[in-house]
Amino acid sequence: MNELRAYQAGKREANLRAINERVVDAIDSLDGGAAGLLTIICECALDNCAEMLVVPRAVLERARSSDIQFIVATGHVLVDIEHGVEHGDRWILVAKRGVAAASAAEEA
């Protein structure tokens, strides 16, 4: 993957993460953070993906502990720019590297 594409992938994933954070904030305002499972949009860099994922709150919190970690659907890992850190049934917690990590951190 070229550097421009990697940079754009990092930005896209950071933007999807921001959307998910707003949704989770809205859910938390209604239930006080009691939901153990949360439905989020896949945070992958694939252009046409809108897959919904159900993830444990604890996994989402681990992903949010780093500006370069995201939750993507199984099969959506772009091995040129990220690697899996933790796996669930339908999701993978990934960590960006290289240019994609830099652009994701820039957006945080």
PDB file of N, CA and C in Angstrom:
ATOM      1  N   MET A   1       0.858  -1.170   0.000  1.00  0.00           N
ATOM      2  CA  MET A   1       0.000   0.000   0.000  1.00  0.00           C
ATOM      3  C   MET A   1       0.903   1.231   0.000  1.00  0.00           C
ATOM      4  N   ASN A   2       0.598   2.193  -0.869  1.00  0.00           N
ATOM      5  CA  ASN A   2       1.436   3.397  -0.913  1.00  0.00           C
ATOM      6  C   ASN A   2       1.140   4.310   0.280  1.00  0.00           C
ATOM      7  N   GLU A   3       2.022   5.269   0.496  1.00  0.00           N
ATOM      8  CA  GLU A   3       1.908   6.131   1.684  1.00  0.00           C
ATOM      9  C   GLU A   3       0.632   6.959   1.695  1.00  0.00           C
ATOM     10  N   LEU A   4       0.212   7.468   0.531  1.00  0.00           N
ATOM     11  CA  LEU A   4      -1.015   8.266   0.483  1.00  0.00           C
ATOM     12  C   LEU A   4      -2.216   7.417   0.896  1.00  0.00           C
ATOM     13  N   ARG A   5      -2.310   6.219   0.360  1.00  0.00           N
ATOM     14  CA  ARG A   5      -3.425   5.327   0.700  1.00  0.00           C
ATOM     15  C   ARG A   5      -3.391   4.965   2.191  1.00  0.00           C
ATOM     16  N   ALA A   6      -2.205   4.717   2.719  1.00  0.00           N
ATOM     17  CA  ALA A   6      -2.071   4.400   4.146  1.00  0.00           C
ATOM     18  C   ALA A   6      -2.503   5.588   4.997  1.00  0.00           C
ATOM     19  N   TYR A   7      -2.116   6.787   4.587  1.00  0.00           N
ATOM     20  CA  TYR A   7      -2.500   8.005   5.307  1.00  0.00           C
ATOM     21  C   TYR A   7      -4.026   8.162   5.295  1.00  0.00           C
ATOM     22  N   GLN A   8      -4.627   7.983   4.115  1.00  0.00           N
ATOM     23  CA  GLN A   8      -6.079   8.100   3.994  1.00  0.00           C
ATOM     24  C   GLN A   8      -6.802   7.034   4.815  1.00  0.00           C
ATOM     25  N   ALA A   9      -6.238   5.831   4.861  1.00  0.00           N
ATOM     26  CA  ALA A   9      -6.838   4.750   5.648  1.00  0.00           C
ATOM     27  C   ALA A   9      -6.847   5.115   7.129  1.00  0.00           C
ATOM     28  N   GLY A  10      -5.751   5.664   7.611  1.00  0.00           N
ATOM     29  CA  GLY A  10      -5.690   6.083   9.012  1.00  0.00           C
ATOM     30  C   GLY A  10      -6.710   7.156   9.332  1.00  0.00           C
ATOM     31  N   LYS A  11      -6.874   8.114   8.425  1.00  0.00           N
ATOM     32  CA  LYS A  11      -7.857   9.185   8.626  1.00  0.00           C
ATOM     33  C   LYS A  11      -9.282   8.628   8.627  1.00  0.00           C
ATOM     34  N   ARG A  12      -9.575   7.735   7.677  1.00  0.00           N
ATOM     35  CA  ARG A  12     -10.925   7.159   7.596  1.00  0.00           C
ATOM     36  C   ARG A  12     -11.258   6.419   8.892  1.00  0.00           C
ATOM     37  N   GLU A  13     -10.331   5.610   9.366  1.00  0.00           N
ATOM     38  CA  GLU A  13     -10.595   4.849  10.583  1.00  0.00           C
ATOM     39  C   GLU A  13     -10.772   5.773  11.783  1.00  0.00           C
ATOM     40  N   ALA A  14      -9.992   6.839  11.845  1.00  0.00           N
ATOM     41  CA  ALA A  14     -10.136   7.803  12.944  1.00  0.00           C
ATOM     42  C   ALA A  14     -11.499   8.492  12.884  1.00  0.00           C
ATOM     43  N   ASN A  15     -11.973   8.801  11.680  1.00  0.00           N
ATOM     44  CA  ASN A  15     -13.286   9.434  11.535  1.00  0.00           C
ATOM     45  C   ASN A  15     -14.410   8.489  11.958  1.00  0.00           C
ATOM     46  N   LEU A  16     -14.298   7.211  11.593  1.00  0.00           N
ATOM     47  CA  LEU A  16     -15.309   6.235  12.014  1.00  0.00           C
ATOM     48  C   LEU A  16     -15.285   6.049  13.526  1.00  0.00           C
ATOM     49  N   ARG A  17     -14.101   6.078  14.082  1.00  0.00           N
ATOM     50  CA  ARG A  17     -13.974   5.969  15.538  1.00  0.00           C
ATOM     51  C   ARG A  17     -14.696   7.138  16.217  1.00  0.00           C
ATOM     52  N   ALA A  18     -14.553   8.341  15.671  1.00  0.00           N
ATOM     53  CA  ALA A  18     -15.211   9.520  16.240  1.00  0.00           C
ATOM     54  C   ALA A  18     -16.732   9.368  16.202  1.00  0.00           C
ATOM     55  N   ILE A  19     -17.252   8.819  15.107  1.00  0.00           N
ATOM     56  CA  ILE A  19     -18.695   8.570  15.013  1.00  0.00           C
ATOM     57  C   ILE A  19     -19.117   7.586  16.101  1.00  0.00           C
ATOM     58  N   ASN A  20     -18.377   6.493  16.224  1.00  0.00           N
ATOM     59  CA  ASN A  20     -18.703   5.498  17.253  1.00  0.00           C
ATOM     60  C   ASN A  20     -18.643   6.090  18.654  1.00  0.00           C
ATOM     61  N   GLU A  21     -17.684   6.953  18.900  1.00  0.00           N
ATOM     62  CA  GLU A  21     -17.578   7.577  20.222  1.00  0.00           C
ATOM     63  C   GLU A  21     -18.797   8.429  20.532  1.00  0.00           C
ATOM     64  N   ARG A  22     -19.313   9.149  19.534  1.00  0.00           N
ATOM     65  CA  ARG A  22     -20.526   9.951  19.743  1.00  0.00           C
ATOM     66  C   ARG A  22     -21.728   9.053  20.036  1.00  0.00           C
ATOM     67  N   VAL A  23     -21.833   7.943  19.313  1.00  0.00           N
ATOM     68  CA  VAL A  23     -22.939   7.008  19.540  1.00  0.00           C
ATOM     69  C   VAL A  23     -22.855   6.420  20.948  1.00  0.00           C
ATOM     70  N   VAL A  24     -21.673   5.987  21.354  1.00  0.00           N
ATOM     71  CA  VAL A  24     -21.499   5.409  22.693  1.00  0.00           C
ATOM     72  C   VAL A  24     -21.782   6.455  23.766  1.00  0.00           C
ATOM     73  N   ASP A  25     -21.351   7.694  23.545  1.00  0.00           N
ATOM     74  CA  ASP A  25     -21.653   8.764  24.502  1.00  0.00           C
ATOM     75  C   ASP A  25     -23.163   8.941  24.658  1.00  0.00           C
ATOM     76  N   ALA A  26     -23.898   8.872  23.542  1.00  0.00           N
ATOM     77  CA  ALA A  26     -25.355   9.009  23.597  1.00  0.00           C
ATOM     78  C   ALA A  26     -25.973   7.840  24.364  1.00  0.00           C
ATOM     79  N   ILE A  27     -25.491   6.632  24.107  1.00  0.00           N
ATOM     80  CA  ILE A  27     -25.990   5.458  24.832  1.00  0.00           C
ATOM     81  C   ILE A  27     -25.705   5.608  26.324  1.00  0.00           C
ATOM     82  N   ASP A  28     -24.490   6.032  26.646  1.00  0.00           N
ATOM     83  CA  ASP A  28     -24.109   6.197  28.054  1.00  0.00           C
ATOM     84  C   ASP A  28     -24.972   7.236  28.757  1.00  0.00           C
ATOM     85  N   SER A  29     -25.373   8.282  28.028  1.00  0.00           N
ATOM     86  CA  SER A  29     -26.205   9.310  28.653  1.00  0.00           C
ATOM     87  C   SER A  29     -27.589   8.765  28.987  1.00  0.00           C
ATOM     88  N   LEU A  30     -28.014   7.729  28.279  1.00  0.00           N
ATOM     89  CA  LEU A  30     -29.318   7.125  28.538  1.00  0.00           C
ATOM     90  C   LEU A  30     -29.265   6.031  29.597  1.00  0.00           C
ATOM     91  N   ASP A  31     -28.185   5.247  29.601  1.00  0.00           N
ATOM     92  CA  ASP A  31     -28.143   4.107  30.525  1.00  0.00           C
ATOM     93  C   ASP A  31     -27.054   4.202  31.585  1.00  0.00           C
ATOM     94  N   GLY A  32     -26.376   5.323  31.647  1.00  0.00           N
ATOM     95  CA  GLY A  32     -25.349   5.512  32.667  1.00  0.00           C
ATOM     96  C   GLY A  32     -24.131   4.629  32.492  1.00  0.00           C
ATOM     97  N   GLY A  33     -23.904   4.141  31.269  1.00  0.00           N
ATOM     98  CA  GLY A  33     -22.738   3.301  31.013  1.00  0.00           C
ATOM     99  C   GLY A  33     -22.924   1.856  31.429  1.00  0.00           C
ATOM    100  N   ALA A  34     -24.182   1.433  31.575  1.00  0.00           N
ATOM    101  CA  ALA A  34     -24.457   0.079  32.063  1.00  0.00           C
ATOM    102  C   ALA A  34     -24.389  -0.993  30.974  1.00  0.00           C
ATOM    103  N   ALA A  35     -24.479  -0.591  29.710  1.00  0.00           N
ATOM    104  CA  ALA A  35     -24.493  -1.580  28.627  1.00  0.00           C
ATOM    105  C   ALA A  35     -23.168  -2.327  28.566  1.00  0.00           C
ATOM    106  N   GLY A  36     -23.234  -3.651  28.661  1.00  0.00           N
ATOM    107  CA  GLY A  36     -22.025  -4.464  28.589  1.00  0.00           C
ATOM    108  C   GLY A  36     -21.584  -4.726  27.168  1.00  0.00           C
ATOM    109  N   LEU A  37     -22.560  -4.744  26.239  1.00  0.00           N
ATOM    110  CA  LEU A  37     -22.274  -4.926  24.819  1.00  0.00           C
ATOM    111  C   LEU A  37     -22.715  -3.680  24.075  1.00  0.00           C
ATOM    112  N   LEU A  38     -21.916  -3.270  23.118  1.00  0.00           N
ATOM    113  CA  LEU A  38     -22.218  -2.071  22.333  1.00  0.00           C
ATOM    114  C   LEU A  38     -22.176  -2.401  20.848  1.00  0.00           C
ATOM    115  N   THR A  39     -23.078  -1.801  20.087  1.00  0.00           N
ATOM    116  CA  THR A  39     -23.076  -1.965  18.637  1.00  0.00           C
ATOM    117  C   THR A  39     -22.388  -0.757  18.035  1.00  0.00           C
ATOM    118  N   ILE A  40     -21.342  -1.024  17.240  1.00  0.00           N
ATOM    119  CA  ILE A  40     -20.578   0.050  16.606  1.00  0.00           C
ATOM    120  C   ILE A  40     -20.446  -0.227  15.115  1.00  0.00           C
ATOM    121  N   ILE A  41     -20.046   0.798  14.382  1.00  0.00           N
ATOM    122  CA  ILE A  41     -19.737   0.664  12.963  1.00  0.00           C
ATOM    123  C   ILE A  41     -18.312   0.136  12.847  1.00  0.00           C
ATOM    124  N   CYS A  42     -18.090  -0.803  11.945  1.00  0.00           N
ATOM    125  CA  CYS A  42     -16.741  -1.297  11.677  1.00  0.00           C
ATOM    126  C   CYS A  42     -15.843  -0.103  11.363  1.00  0.00           C
ATOM    127  N   GLU A  43     -14.687  -0.046  12.010  1.00  0.00           N
ATOM    128  CA  GLU A  43     -13.776   1.087  11.861  1.00  0.00           C
ATOM    129  C   GLU A  43     -12.672   0.813  10.841  1.00  0.00           C
ATOM    130  N   CYS A  44     -12.967  -0.042   9.865  1.00  0.00           N
ATOM    131  CA  CYS A  44     -11.956  -0.397   8.865  1.00  0.00           C
ATOM    132  C   CYS A  44     -11.801   0.702   7.816  1.00  0.00           C
ATOM    133  N   ALA A  45     -10.802   0.541   6.976  1.00  0.00           N
ATOM    134  CA  ALA A  45     -10.510   1.533   5.940  1.00  0.00           C
ATOM    135  C   ALA A  45     -11.144   1.188   4.600  1.00  0.00           C
ATOM    136  N   LEU A  46     -11.944   0.136   4.531  1.00  0.00           N
ATOM    137  CA  LEU A  46     -12.576  -0.243   3.271  1.00  0.00           C
ATOM    138  C   LEU A  46     -13.660   0.777   2.923  1.00  0.00           C
ATOM    139  N   ASP A  47     -13.618   1.281   1.709  1.00  0.00           N
ATOM    140  CA  ASP A  47     -14.472   2.398   1.302  1.00  0.00           C
ATOM    141  C   ASP A  47     -15.969   2.170   1.472  1.00  0.00           C
ATOM    142  N   ASN A  48     -16.464   0.995   1.166  1.00  0.00           N
ATOM    143  CA  ASN A  48     -17.909   0.772   1.179  1.00  0.00           C
ATOM    144  C   ASN A  48     -18.408   0.006   2.395  1.00  0.00           C
ATOM    145  N   CYS A  49     -17.609  -0.125   3.416  1.00  0.00           N
ATOM    146  CA  CYS A  49     -18.013  -0.906   4.586  1.00  0.00           C
ATOM    147  C   CYS A  49     -18.914  -0.081   5.510  1.00  0.00           C
ATOM    148  N   ALA A  50     -20.001  -0.703   5.919  1.00  0.00           N
ATOM    149  CA  ALA A  50     -20.890  -0.121   6.930  1.00  0.00           C
ATOM    150  C   ALA A  50     -21.356  -1.238   7.860  1.00  0.00           C
ATOM    151  N   GLU A  51     -20.500  -2.239   8.041  1.00  0.00           N
ATOM    152  CA  GLU A  51     -20.853  -3.393   8.864  1.00  0.00           C
ATOM    153  C   GLU A  51     -20.983  -2.993  10.330  1.00  0.00           C
ATOM    154  N   MET A  52     -22.005  -3.524  10.968  1.00  0.00           N
ATOM    155  CA  MET A  52     -22.234  -3.265  12.383  1.00  0.00           C
ATOM    156  C   MET A  52     -21.637  -4.417  13.187  1.00  0.00           C
ATOM    157  N   LEU A  53     -20.973  -4.069  14.283  1.00  0.00           N
ATOM    158  CA  LEU A  53     -20.312  -5.056  15.135  1.00  0.00           C
ATOM    159  C   LEU A  53     -20.804  -4.909  16.567  1.00  0.00           C
ATOM    160  N   VAL A  54     -21.020  -6.016  17.230  1.00  0.00           N
ATOM    161  CA  VAL A  54     -21.368  -6.007  18.649  1.00  0.00           C
ATOM    162  C   VAL A  54     -20.103  -6.383  19.411  1.00  0.00           C
ATOM    163  N   VAL A  55     -19.642  -5.456  20.250  1.00  0.00           N
ATOM    164  CA  VAL A  55     -18.389  -5.674  20.980  1.00  0.00           C
ATOM    165  C   VAL A  55     -18.603  -5.423  22.475  1.00  0.00           C
ATOM    166  N   PRO A  56     -17.862  -6.140  23.299  1.00  0.00           N
ATOM    167  CA  PRO A  56     -17.935  -5.868  24.735  1.00  0.00           C
ATOM    168  C   PRO A  56     -17.392  -4.474  25.050  1.00  0.00           C
ATOM    169  N   ARG A  57     -18.017  -3.804  25.998  1.00  0.00           N
ATOM    170  CA  ARG A  57     -17.569  -2.468  26.397  1.00  0.00           C
ATOM    171  C   ARG A  57     -16.085  -2.484  26.783  1.00  0.00           C
ATOM    172  N   ALA A  58     -15.644  -3.524  27.465  1.00  0.00           N
ATOM    173  CA  ALA A  58     -14.243  -3.599  27.902  1.00  0.00           C
ATOM    174  C   ALA A  58     -13.283  -3.589  26.714  1.00  0.00           C
ATOM    175  N   VAL A  59     -13.664  -4.236  25.616  1.00  0.00           N
ATOM    176  CA  VAL A  59     -12.817  -4.240  24.415  1.00  0.00           C
ATOM    177  C   VAL A  59     -12.777  -2.844  23.810  1.00  0.00           C
ATOM    178  N   LEU A  60     -13.935  -2.198  23.747  1.00  0.00           N
ATOM    179  CA  LEU A  60     -13.979  -0.835  23.218  1.00  0.00           C
ATOM    180  C   LEU A  60     -13.101   0.087  24.060  1.00  0.00           C
ATOM    181  N   GLU A  61     -13.154  -0.068  25.361  1.00  0.00           N
ATOM    182  CA  GLU A  61     -12.323   0.764  26.238  1.00  0.00           C
ATOM    183  C   GLU A  61     -10.837   0.488  26.027  1.00  0.00           C
ATOM    184  N   ARG A  62     -10.473  -0.783  25.800  1.00  0.00           N
ATOM    185  CA  ARG A  62      -9.062  -1.095  25.505  1.00  0.00           C
ATOM    186  C   ARG A  62      -8.640  -0.463  24.188  1.00  0.00           C
ATOM    187  N   ALA A  63      -9.519  -0.518  23.190  1.00  0.00           N
ATOM    188  CA  ALA A  63      -9.201   0.092  21.896  1.00  0.00           C
ATOM    189  C   ALA A  63      -8.995   1.591  22.048  1.00  0.00           C
ATOM    190  N   ARG A  64      -9.798   2.217  22.888  1.00  0.00           N
ATOM    191  CA  ARG A  64      -9.727   3.665  23.061  1.00  0.00           C
ATOM    192  C   ARG A  64      -8.555   4.103  23.929  1.00  0.00           C
ATOM    193  N   SER A  65      -7.838   3.151  24.506  1.00  0.00           N
ATOM    194  CA  SER A  65      -6.680   3.505  25.333  1.00  0.00           C
ATOM    195  C   SER A  65      -5.485   3.922  24.482  1.00  0.00           C
ATOM    196  N   SER A  66      -5.597   3.763  23.173  1.00  0.00           N
ATOM    197  CA  SER A  66      -4.514   4.127  22.253  1.00  0.00           C
ATOM    198  C   SER A  66      -5.102   4.779  21.010  1.00  0.00           C
ATOM    199  N   ASP A  67      -4.472   5.847  20.552  1.00  0.00           N
ATOM    200  CA  ASP A  67      -4.950   6.548  19.355  1.00  0.00           C
ATOM    201  C   ASP A  67      -4.774   5.736  18.079  1.00  0.00           C
ATOM    202  N   ILE A  68      -4.029   4.641  18.136  1.00  0.00           N
ATOM    203  CA  ILE A  68      -3.767   3.866  16.919  1.00  0.00           C
ATOM    204  C   ILE A  68      -4.471   2.509  16.925  1.00  0.00           C
ATOM    205  N   GLN A  69      -5.414   2.308  17.849  1.00  0.00           N
ATOM    206  CA  GLN A  69      -6.156   1.050  17.896  1.00  0.00           C
ATOM    207  C   GLN A  69      -7.597   1.261  17.456  1.00  0.00           C
ATOM    208  N   PHE A  70      -8.105   0.280  16.690  1.00  0.00           N
ATOM    209  CA  PHE A  70      -9.446   0.349  16.129  1.00  0.00           C
ATOM    210  C   PHE A  70     -10.073  -1.034  16.150  1.00  0.00           C
ATOM    211  N   ILE A  71     -11.389  -1.085  16.020  1.00  0.00           N
ATOM    212  CA  ILE A  71     -12.097  -2.359  15.968  1.00  0.00           C
ATOM    213  C   ILE A  71     -12.667  -2.525  14.567  1.00  0.00           C
ATOM    214  N   VAL A  72     -12.277  -3.619  13.921  1.00  0.00           N
ATOM    215  CA  VAL A  72     -12.720  -3.891  12.554  1.00  0.00           C
ATOM    216  C   VAL A  72     -13.358  -5.274  12.491  1.00  0.00           C
ATOM    217  N   ALA A  73     -14.148  -5.490  11.451  1.00  0.00           N
ATOM    218  CA  ALA A  73     -14.776  -6.792  11.248  1.00  0.00           C
ATOM    219  C   ALA A  73     -13.719  -7.825  10.865  1.00  0.00           C
ATOM    220  N   THR A  74     -13.984  -9.058  11.236  1.00  0.00           N
ATOM    221  CA  THR A  74     -13.115 -10.153  10.815  1.00  0.00           C
ATOM    222  C   THR A  74     -13.027 -10.129   9.289  1.00  0.00           C
ATOM    223  N   GLY A  75     -11.828 -10.234   8.761  1.00  0.00           N
ATOM    224  CA  GLY A  75     -11.618 -10.184   7.315  1.00  0.00           C
ATOM    225  C   GLY A  75     -11.349  -8.790   6.783  1.00  0.00           C
ATOM    226  N   HIS A  76     -11.417  -7.769   7.620  1.00  0.00           N
ATOM    227  CA  HIS A  76     -11.207  -6.391   7.180  1.00  0.00           C
ATOM    228  C   HIS A  76      -9.849  -5.829   7.577  1.00  0.00           C
ATOM    229  N   VAL A  77      -8.973  -6.657   8.107  1.00  0.00           N
ATOM    230  CA  VAL A  77      -7.637  -6.202   8.499  1.00  0.00           C
ATOM    231  C   VAL A  77      -6.807  -5.951   7.243  1.00  0.00           C
ATOM    232  N   LEU A  78      -6.196  -4.778   7.164  1.00  0.00           N
ATOM    233  CA  LEU A  78      -5.286  -4.447   6.061  1.00  0.00           C
ATOM    234  C   LEU A  78      -3.868  -4.679   6.569  1.00  0.00           C
ATOM    235  N   VAL A  79      -3.314  -5.837   6.238  1.00  0.00           N
ATOM    236  CA  VAL A  79      -2.048  -6.270   6.839  1.00  0.00           C
ATOM    237  C   VAL A  79      -0.871  -5.355   6.509  1.00  0.00           C
ATOM    238  N   ASP A  80      -0.989  -4.544   5.473  1.00  0.00           N
ATOM    239  CA  ASP A  80       0.086  -3.601   5.141  1.00  0.00           C
ATOM    240  C   ASP A  80       0.210  -2.483   6.173  1.00  0.00           C
ATOM    241  N   ILE A  81      -0.887  -2.176   6.870  1.00  0.00           N
ATOM    242  CA  ILE A  81      -0.877  -1.007   7.758  1.00  0.00           C
ATOM    243  C   ILE A  81      -1.302  -1.296   9.193  1.00  0.00           C
ATOM    244  N   GLU A  82      -1.715  -2.537   9.488  1.00  0.00           N
ATOM    245  CA  GLU A  82      -2.194  -2.842  10.834  1.00  0.00           C
ATOM    246  C   GLU A  82      -2.022  -4.324  11.139  1.00  0.00           C
ATOM    247  N   HIS A  83      -2.083  -4.638  12.420  1.00  0.00           N
ATOM    248  CA  HIS A  83      -2.016  -6.039  12.842  1.00  0.00           C
ATOM    249  C   HIS A  83      -3.025  -6.271  13.967  1.00  0.00           C
ATOM    250  N   GLY A  84      -3.496  -7.506  14.061  1.00  0.00           N
ATOM    251  CA  GLY A  84      -4.467  -7.856  15.084  1.00  0.00           C
ATOM    252  C   GLY A  84      -3.839  -7.934  16.463  1.00  0.00           C
ATOM    253  N   VAL A  85      -4.545  -7.387  17.441  1.00  0.00           N
ATOM    254  CA  VAL A  85      -4.097  -7.389  18.832  1.00  0.00           C
ATOM    255  C   VAL A  85      -4.966  -8.341  19.658  1.00  0.00           C
ATOM    256  N   GLU A  86      -6.262  -8.354  19.350  1.00  0.00           N
ATOM    257  CA  GLU A  86      -7.228  -9.166  20.098  1.00  0.00           C
ATOM    258  C   GLU A  86      -8.351  -9.545  19.141  1.00  0.00           C
ATOM    259  N   HIS A  87      -8.899 -10.748  19.314  1.00  0.00           N
ATOM    260  CA  HIS A  87      -9.922 -11.247  18.396  1.00  0.00           C
ATOM    261  C   HIS A  87     -11.187 -11.644  19.138  1.00  0.00           C
ATOM    262  N   GLY A  88     -12.331 -11.359  18.512  1.00  0.00           N
ATOM    263  CA  GLY A  88     -13.617 -11.834  18.999  1.00  0.00           C
ATOM    264  C   GLY A  88     -14.259 -12.679  17.917  1.00  0.00           C
ATOM    265  N   ASP A  89     -15.549 -12.968  18.064  1.00  0.00           N
ATOM    266  CA  ASP A  89     -16.240 -13.790  17.068  1.00  0.00           C
ATOM    267  C   ASP A  89     -16.293 -13.123  15.695  1.00  0.00           C
ATOM    268  N   ARG A  90     -16.650 -11.843  15.663  1.00  0.00           N
ATOM    269  CA  ARG A  90     -16.826 -11.144  14.383  1.00  0.00           C
ATOM    270  C   ARG A  90     -15.996  -9.875  14.289  1.00  0.00           C
ATOM    271  N   TRP A  91     -15.127  -9.638  15.240  1.00  0.00           N
ATOM    272  CA  TRP A  91     -14.352  -8.401  15.267  1.00  0.00           C
ATOM    273  C   TRP A  91     -12.899  -8.697  15.612  1.00  0.00           C
ATOM    274  N   ILE A  92     -12.038  -7.740  15.238  1.00  0.00           N
ATOM    275  CA  ILE A  92     -10.618  -7.798  15.584  1.00  0.00           C
ATOM    276  C   ILE A  92     -10.204  -6.407  16.049  1.00  0.00           C
ATOM    277  N   LEU A  93      -9.550  -6.345  17.185  1.00  0.00           N
ATOM    278  CA  LEU A  93      -8.941  -5.104  17.661  1.00  0.00           C
ATOM    279  C   LEU A  93      -7.585  -5.021  16.972  1.00  0.00           C
ATOM    280  N   VAL A  94      -7.378  -3.966  16.176  1.00  0.00           N
ATOM    281  CA  VAL A  94      -6.133  -3.823  15.420  1.00  0.00           C
ATOM    282  C   VAL A  94      -5.349  -2.618  15.904  1.00  0.00           C
ATOM    283  N   ALA A  95      -4.054  -2.657  15.647  1.00  0.00           N
ATOM    284  CA  ALA A  95      -3.177  -1.515  15.915  1.00  0.00           C
ATOM    285  C   ALA A  95      -2.536  -1.107  14.598  1.00  0.00           C
ATOM    286  N   LYS A  96      -2.612   0.166  14.301  1.00  0.00           N
ATOM    287  CA  LYS A  96      -2.003   0.722  13.094  1.00  0.00           C
ATOM    288  C   LYS A  96      -0.491   0.783  13.254  1.00  0.00           C
ATOM    289  N   ARG A  97       0.195   0.867  12.131  1.00  0.00           N
ATOM    290  CA  ARG A  97       1.638   1.086  12.146  1.00  0.00           C
ATOM    291  C   ARG A  97       2.008   2.000  10.979  1.00  0.00           C
ATOM    292  N   GLY A  98       3.176   2.601  11.075  1.00  0.00           N
ATOM    293  CA  GLY A  98       3.689   3.433   9.998  1.00  0.00           C
ATOM    294  C   GLY A  98       2.876   4.695   9.772  1.00  0.00           C
ATOM    295  N   VAL A  99       2.728   5.051   8.498  1.00  0.00           N
ATOM    296  CA  VAL A  99       2.018   6.269   8.099  1.00  0.00           C
ATOM    297  C   VAL A  99       0.571   6.244   8.578  1.00  0.00           C
ATOM    298  N   ALA A 100      -0.071   5.086   8.524  1.00  0.00           N
ATOM    299  CA  ALA A 100      -1.465   4.982   8.973  1.00  0.00           C
ATOM    300  C   ALA A 100      -1.581   5.296  10.461  1.00  0.00           C
ATOM    301  N   ALA A 101      -0.617   4.846  11.248  1.00  0.00           N
ATOM    302  CA  ALA A 101      -0.621   5.150  12.687  1.00  0.00           C
ATOM    303  C   ALA A 101      -0.459   6.644  12.910  1.00  0.00           C
ATOM    304  N   ALA A 102       0.444   7.258  12.153  1.00  0.00           N
ATOM    305  CA  ALA A 102       0.678   8.698  12.300  1.00  0.00           C
ATOM    306  C   ALA A 102      -0.565   9.500  11.937  1.00  0.00           C
ATOM    307  N   SER A 103      -1.239   9.136  10.846  1.00  0.00           N
ATOM    308  CA  SER A 103      -2.421   9.905  10.446  1.00  0.00           C
ATOM    309  C   SER A 103      -3.578   9.669  11.408  1.00  0.00           C
ATOM    310  N   ALA A 104      -3.715   8.454  11.938  1.00  0.00           N
ATOM    311  CA  ALA A 104      -4.772   8.184  12.919  1.00  0.00           C
ATOM    312  C   ALA A 104      -4.532   8.987  14.189  1.00  0.00           C
ATOM    313  N   ALA A 105      -3.299   9.031  14.643  1.00  0.00           N
ATOM    314  CA  ALA A 105      -2.966   9.783  15.857  1.00  0.00           C
ATOM    315  C   ALA A 105      -3.179  11.276  15.647  1.00  0.00           C
ATOM    316  N   GLU A 106      -2.904  11.750  14.437  1.00  0.00           N
ATOM    317  CA  GLU A 106      -3.109  13.158  14.077  1.00  0.00           C
ATOM    318  C   GLU A 106      -4.575  13.556  14.236  1.00  0.00           C
ATOM    319  N   GLU A 107      -5.474  12.639  13.876  1.00  0.00           N
ATOM    320  CA  GLU A 107      -6.912  12.909  13.916  1.00  0.00           C
ATOM    321  C   GLU A 107      -7.488  12.826  15.326  1.00  0.00           C
ATOM    322  N   ALA A 108      -6.776  12.190  16.227  1.00  0.00           N
ATOM    323  CA  ALA A 108      -7.296  11.963  17.592  1.00  0.00           C
ATOM    324  C   ALA A 108      -7.422  13.250  18.371  1.00  0.00           C
TER     325      ALA A 108
END
